[in-house]
Amino acid sequence: SRPSHCGDIIIIIHQLSTTALLLKTSSMTQIQLAAARAARRQLSRFASRNNGWRSSPLVCHNAADVASSIARSSSANLPWSNTQYQVSFMSTEAAKSNDSSSGEEMEFQAETRQLLDIVTHSLYTDKEVFLRELVSNASDALEKLRHVQATGIISGSGDQESIPLEIRITTDEAANTLTITDTGIGMSKEEMVSNLGTIARSGSKAFVHEMNLKAQGADANDVDPFGEGIIGRFGVGFYSGFMVSDKVDVRSKSAGKVSDNETQITETDDGPIVWESTGSGKYSISDLSEDIRQDRGTSVVLHLKPELSQYSNESTIETILKKYSNFVGFPIFLNGNRVNTIDAIWLQEPKTVEEDKHSAFYKYVSHMHDEPLSTIHFRMDAPLDIKALFYIPSFHQEKYGMGRMEPGISLYSRKILIEAKSPDILPDWCRFVKGVVDSEDLPLSISREKPQDTALVGKMRKALTRKLISHLSRMMKKDPEKYKDEFYKEYNFFLKEGICQDFESQQQLSKLLYFETSKGMAGELVSLDEYVSKCPPEQNDIYYLFAPSRELALQSPYMETFLKSKREVIFIYSAIDDFVMANLKQFEGRNLLSADRSELGLKDDDDAEMEDKDSSDDSGAAKGLTPSEATDFCAWFQTTLASKVSTCKTTNRLSSSPAVITDNESGALRRMMRMVETSEGGTSSNSMPLPKQTVEINPKHEIIVGIHHLKEKDPMLAEVLAEQVVDNCLVAAGLLDDGRTMLPRLNDLMLCIVKNNVKEESDEKDSKKQS
C-alpha cells in the first residue's frame, strides 16, 4: 500500500532489494536521521524507475520498534539484519485482483523464489517425504470440513454431507503422474493466493486459530474439540511436491465462502479453479476446464520428473503410505484399494484396547510374527503430553548372529510418522523395545523429520526410560517366574549393557539383575536386594567371584576364606558381568568387592582357633614356617621371580591352597581386551604383557614348607617349583594367557619325580643285596 504520511518510522521492503528504507519521523537520533535521508534518496530513485507507486509491488510495515533495534545493534557494534522482520511474500497487486474468469499469471517475490528453492532442494532429507506432506494437507482439509459441519458453521443443502470424507490417490505410470485427491473444504481463488502463493504461511494453523477465537464466545456444549486432528504447522509441506515434480497442478472446488458476519460458511455455486506452477518463480490461477471433473475438495496433480518415475508406481506409493501415513484419521484409497486399515491404538484409552488389536499392531511395528511378551501402554503429561505404546518381544534377534538391532521406537506427531526407529526416544540399551511415541507438543524441525528441542527430548527420554524400568520392576515383583524364566533369560544382557552405559539409570537397573550365589543351588537366582536381605548385620560389603562355571568357582582358592567365615558370594560367569560389577561399584550403600581383593575385612575365627591349637601343641611336629622363616621365604620368592612377582607376603585366608595372587586385573576383561586387539590386527601377546603380581602365600602349606627347605638343598628345583606355584595362581585367577607355556616345566618336574623314584628303588635293591 502507498504511505500517505509518515508520522512514524516506516520500513519498506521491495522485491528488487532487501534494503531497509527509513522515512522521516520526529525526534530521530543521528543514526535514524542519516538512515532517513538515505531512504528519501533511495525512495525517489525507486519511484522514478517504476513510474510511481501503483505498479510497484511494495509492502510497507509500520515499524517504530525497528528503529530502536537498529540503534541497539549500532551501539553494540553489531550488524543489523532486516531478515528478522518478515513481510508477506505475495505481491500486493496480485492480492487485489478478483477476476477469476481468465487465467492470470503472477510472479513470486524474490525472497519467495529463494525460499522455494531451499524447500525444493535442501529442506528435506528424503524425497519420499513429499507424499507424507501432501497426505497431511489432505487430512487437514478433511478435518476442517468435518469441524465446520459438526459445529454448524457451514450452511446450505445437505448435498455436502452425502460426500464421504476420504483421500484418494491415483497413480498413472503411462503419464508419469501422481494425483492426491481429498473431499475436504477446498479453496477459493483468494485462499489459493494466500495459502499456495505464500511460503511459510500455514493455512491449517490460521484456520485453527480462527476457529478457536470463534469458539471462545460459544456455548461449551456446542463447541467441537478442534485442533487435535490438524497436522500442518509451518506452511511449507505443499512445496515438497516440487522435489519430485516438474509441474504441480492444484484443482479445487471450495465448500463455501465465509458470510459477511464471518460466523458461517455459505455454500457457493462457483466452479472449480486450478493453480499451476513449475516451481520456477511463477504460478497461474484460472478456471478449470469443463472436461475435467472436480467435486468438492482439492486434487494435487504431480507431473513427475522423468528420473523419479518410481513415484508413479503403485507398490512404491503403497509402501510410503504405510510407512508415514498409515494412521491418518480418514480413509486413504490407492487406485481404489483401502491402504490404512490399522487403527492408531496408542491414542485410545489403554484399558479399552483388546488383545487382538495389540497383537496386530505389535506385528505391524516390529515386523515379527510372535506374540509380545509384555505390553506397556500409557499416557504422560510431563514434561509434555505423550502417548506411548511399547512392546517387549518374546525374543530378540541379536543372539542369532543377525547383527546389532536398530532402535525399535518410532516418533509420531498427530498420527503422522516423524522419525522411524528414532535413536533419541530411548537409550541404546532399550533397542529391544518396539512401539511408538506420539506427542503433539514436541517441537519439530520445519521438515518435520526430527525433534527440534534437544533439551526437551532429553527430558522425554528420561521420563520414558523411568516408565519402562518401573514396568519391569512391577513384573519382577508381581510375576517373578515370568520375569526370570522369560524376560531375564532373554534380555539380561541389555540390562547389563544399560548399567555400563546409562549412568542415570544405573541403580534402578541394578535392582533388576539376578545372580547365582555360593549358598544357593545350581540355577537358583537371587537379586541383589535378596542378597542384601540375607547378609548379617555386620557385613557392609557385597562379594562376588568371577569363574568360568559354578564348579570352578566353588573350587577356587579365593572361596576358602568365605567358606570359613560363612559369607555368601555372588558367582558371575561372563565378561559382561565382571564389567557390570566394576562399573556399578556400589549397591544401596554397600561396596561391591571382588573375591580376589587382598583386604576383604573378613574376621577368620577359625584361623584364630587353629593358631591357639598350634601354640598349645607340644608334640614338636612342624606345623609351618615360623614368622622369621616366612619372612625369609617371601624375600627369596620375590627375588627369585622378580620378573613375575612384585610383592610376596603371608596370609591366613588360605587353608588348602599354597598361594594366591590378589589385587590383580580382571581376567575376563583382559581376555576381552585381547580379543578386541586381535580383531584389530594384533597377534603378539607381548603387546599386552602381564604385569607383576602380588602373591600371598600360605606359610602352613606343605608345598611352601617343602620349597623353603629345598631352596638351600636344591636351589634349581626350588626355583622351578616356585615358578609353577605362580603359574598355578595365574590359572586360578584366569590370568594365564596361554597354558602351553607351562608344559616344558611340567615335563621337567615329572622327569625329576620319575628319576627320584627310580633312584630310590635302585638304592633299596642295593641295600637288600648288601644285607
mmCIF file of C-alpha atoms in Angstrom, residues 124 128-137 231 320-321 324-325 416-419 446-449:
data_model
loop_
_atom_site.group_PDB
_atom_site.id
_atom_site.type_symbol
_atom_site.label_atom_id
_atom_site.label_comp_id
_atom_site.label_asym_id
_atom_site.label_seq_id
_atom_site.Cartn_x
_atom_site.Cartn_y
_atom_site.Cartn_z
ATOM 1 C CA TYR A 124 14.047 -32.480 3.300
ATOM 2 C CA GLU A 128 9.659 -39.705 -0.365
ATOM 3 C CA VAL A 129 8.573 -37.389 2.463
ATOM 4 C CA PHE A 130 6.647 -35.322 -0.112
ATOM 5 C CA LEU A 131 3.813 -37.860 -0.028
ATOM 6 C CA ARG A 132 3.545 -37.617 3.753
ATOM 7 C CA GLU A 133 3.269 -33.838 3.488
ATOM 8 C CA LEU A 134 0.608 -33.848 0.769
ATOM 9 C CA VAL A 135 -1.466 -36.527 2.513
ATOM 10 C CA SER A 136 -1.229 -34.495 5.731
ATOM 11 C CA ASN A 137 -2.533 -31.445 3.863
ATOM 12 C CA ILE A 231 -1.396 -31.716 11.304
ATOM 13 C CA ILE A 320 5.451 -44.943 1.517
ATOM 14 C CA LEU A 321 1.844 -44.527 2.649
ATOM 15 C CA TYR A 324 4.336 -42.442 7.053
ATOM 16 C CA SER A 325 0.548 -42.064 6.819
ATOM 17 C CA ILE A 416 1.957 -38.880 11.293
ATOM 18 C CA LEU A 417 5.385 -40.537 11.312
ATOM 19 C CA ILE A 418 8.124 -38.037 12.094
ATOM 20 C CA GLU A 419 11.125 -40.321 12.578
ATOM 21 C CA ILE A 446 10.495 -27.372 9.654
ATOM 22 C CA SER A 447 10.886 -30.549 7.600
ATOM 23 C CA ARG A 448 9.137 -32.482 10.410
ATOM 24 C CA GLU A 449 11.816 -35.154 10.191
#
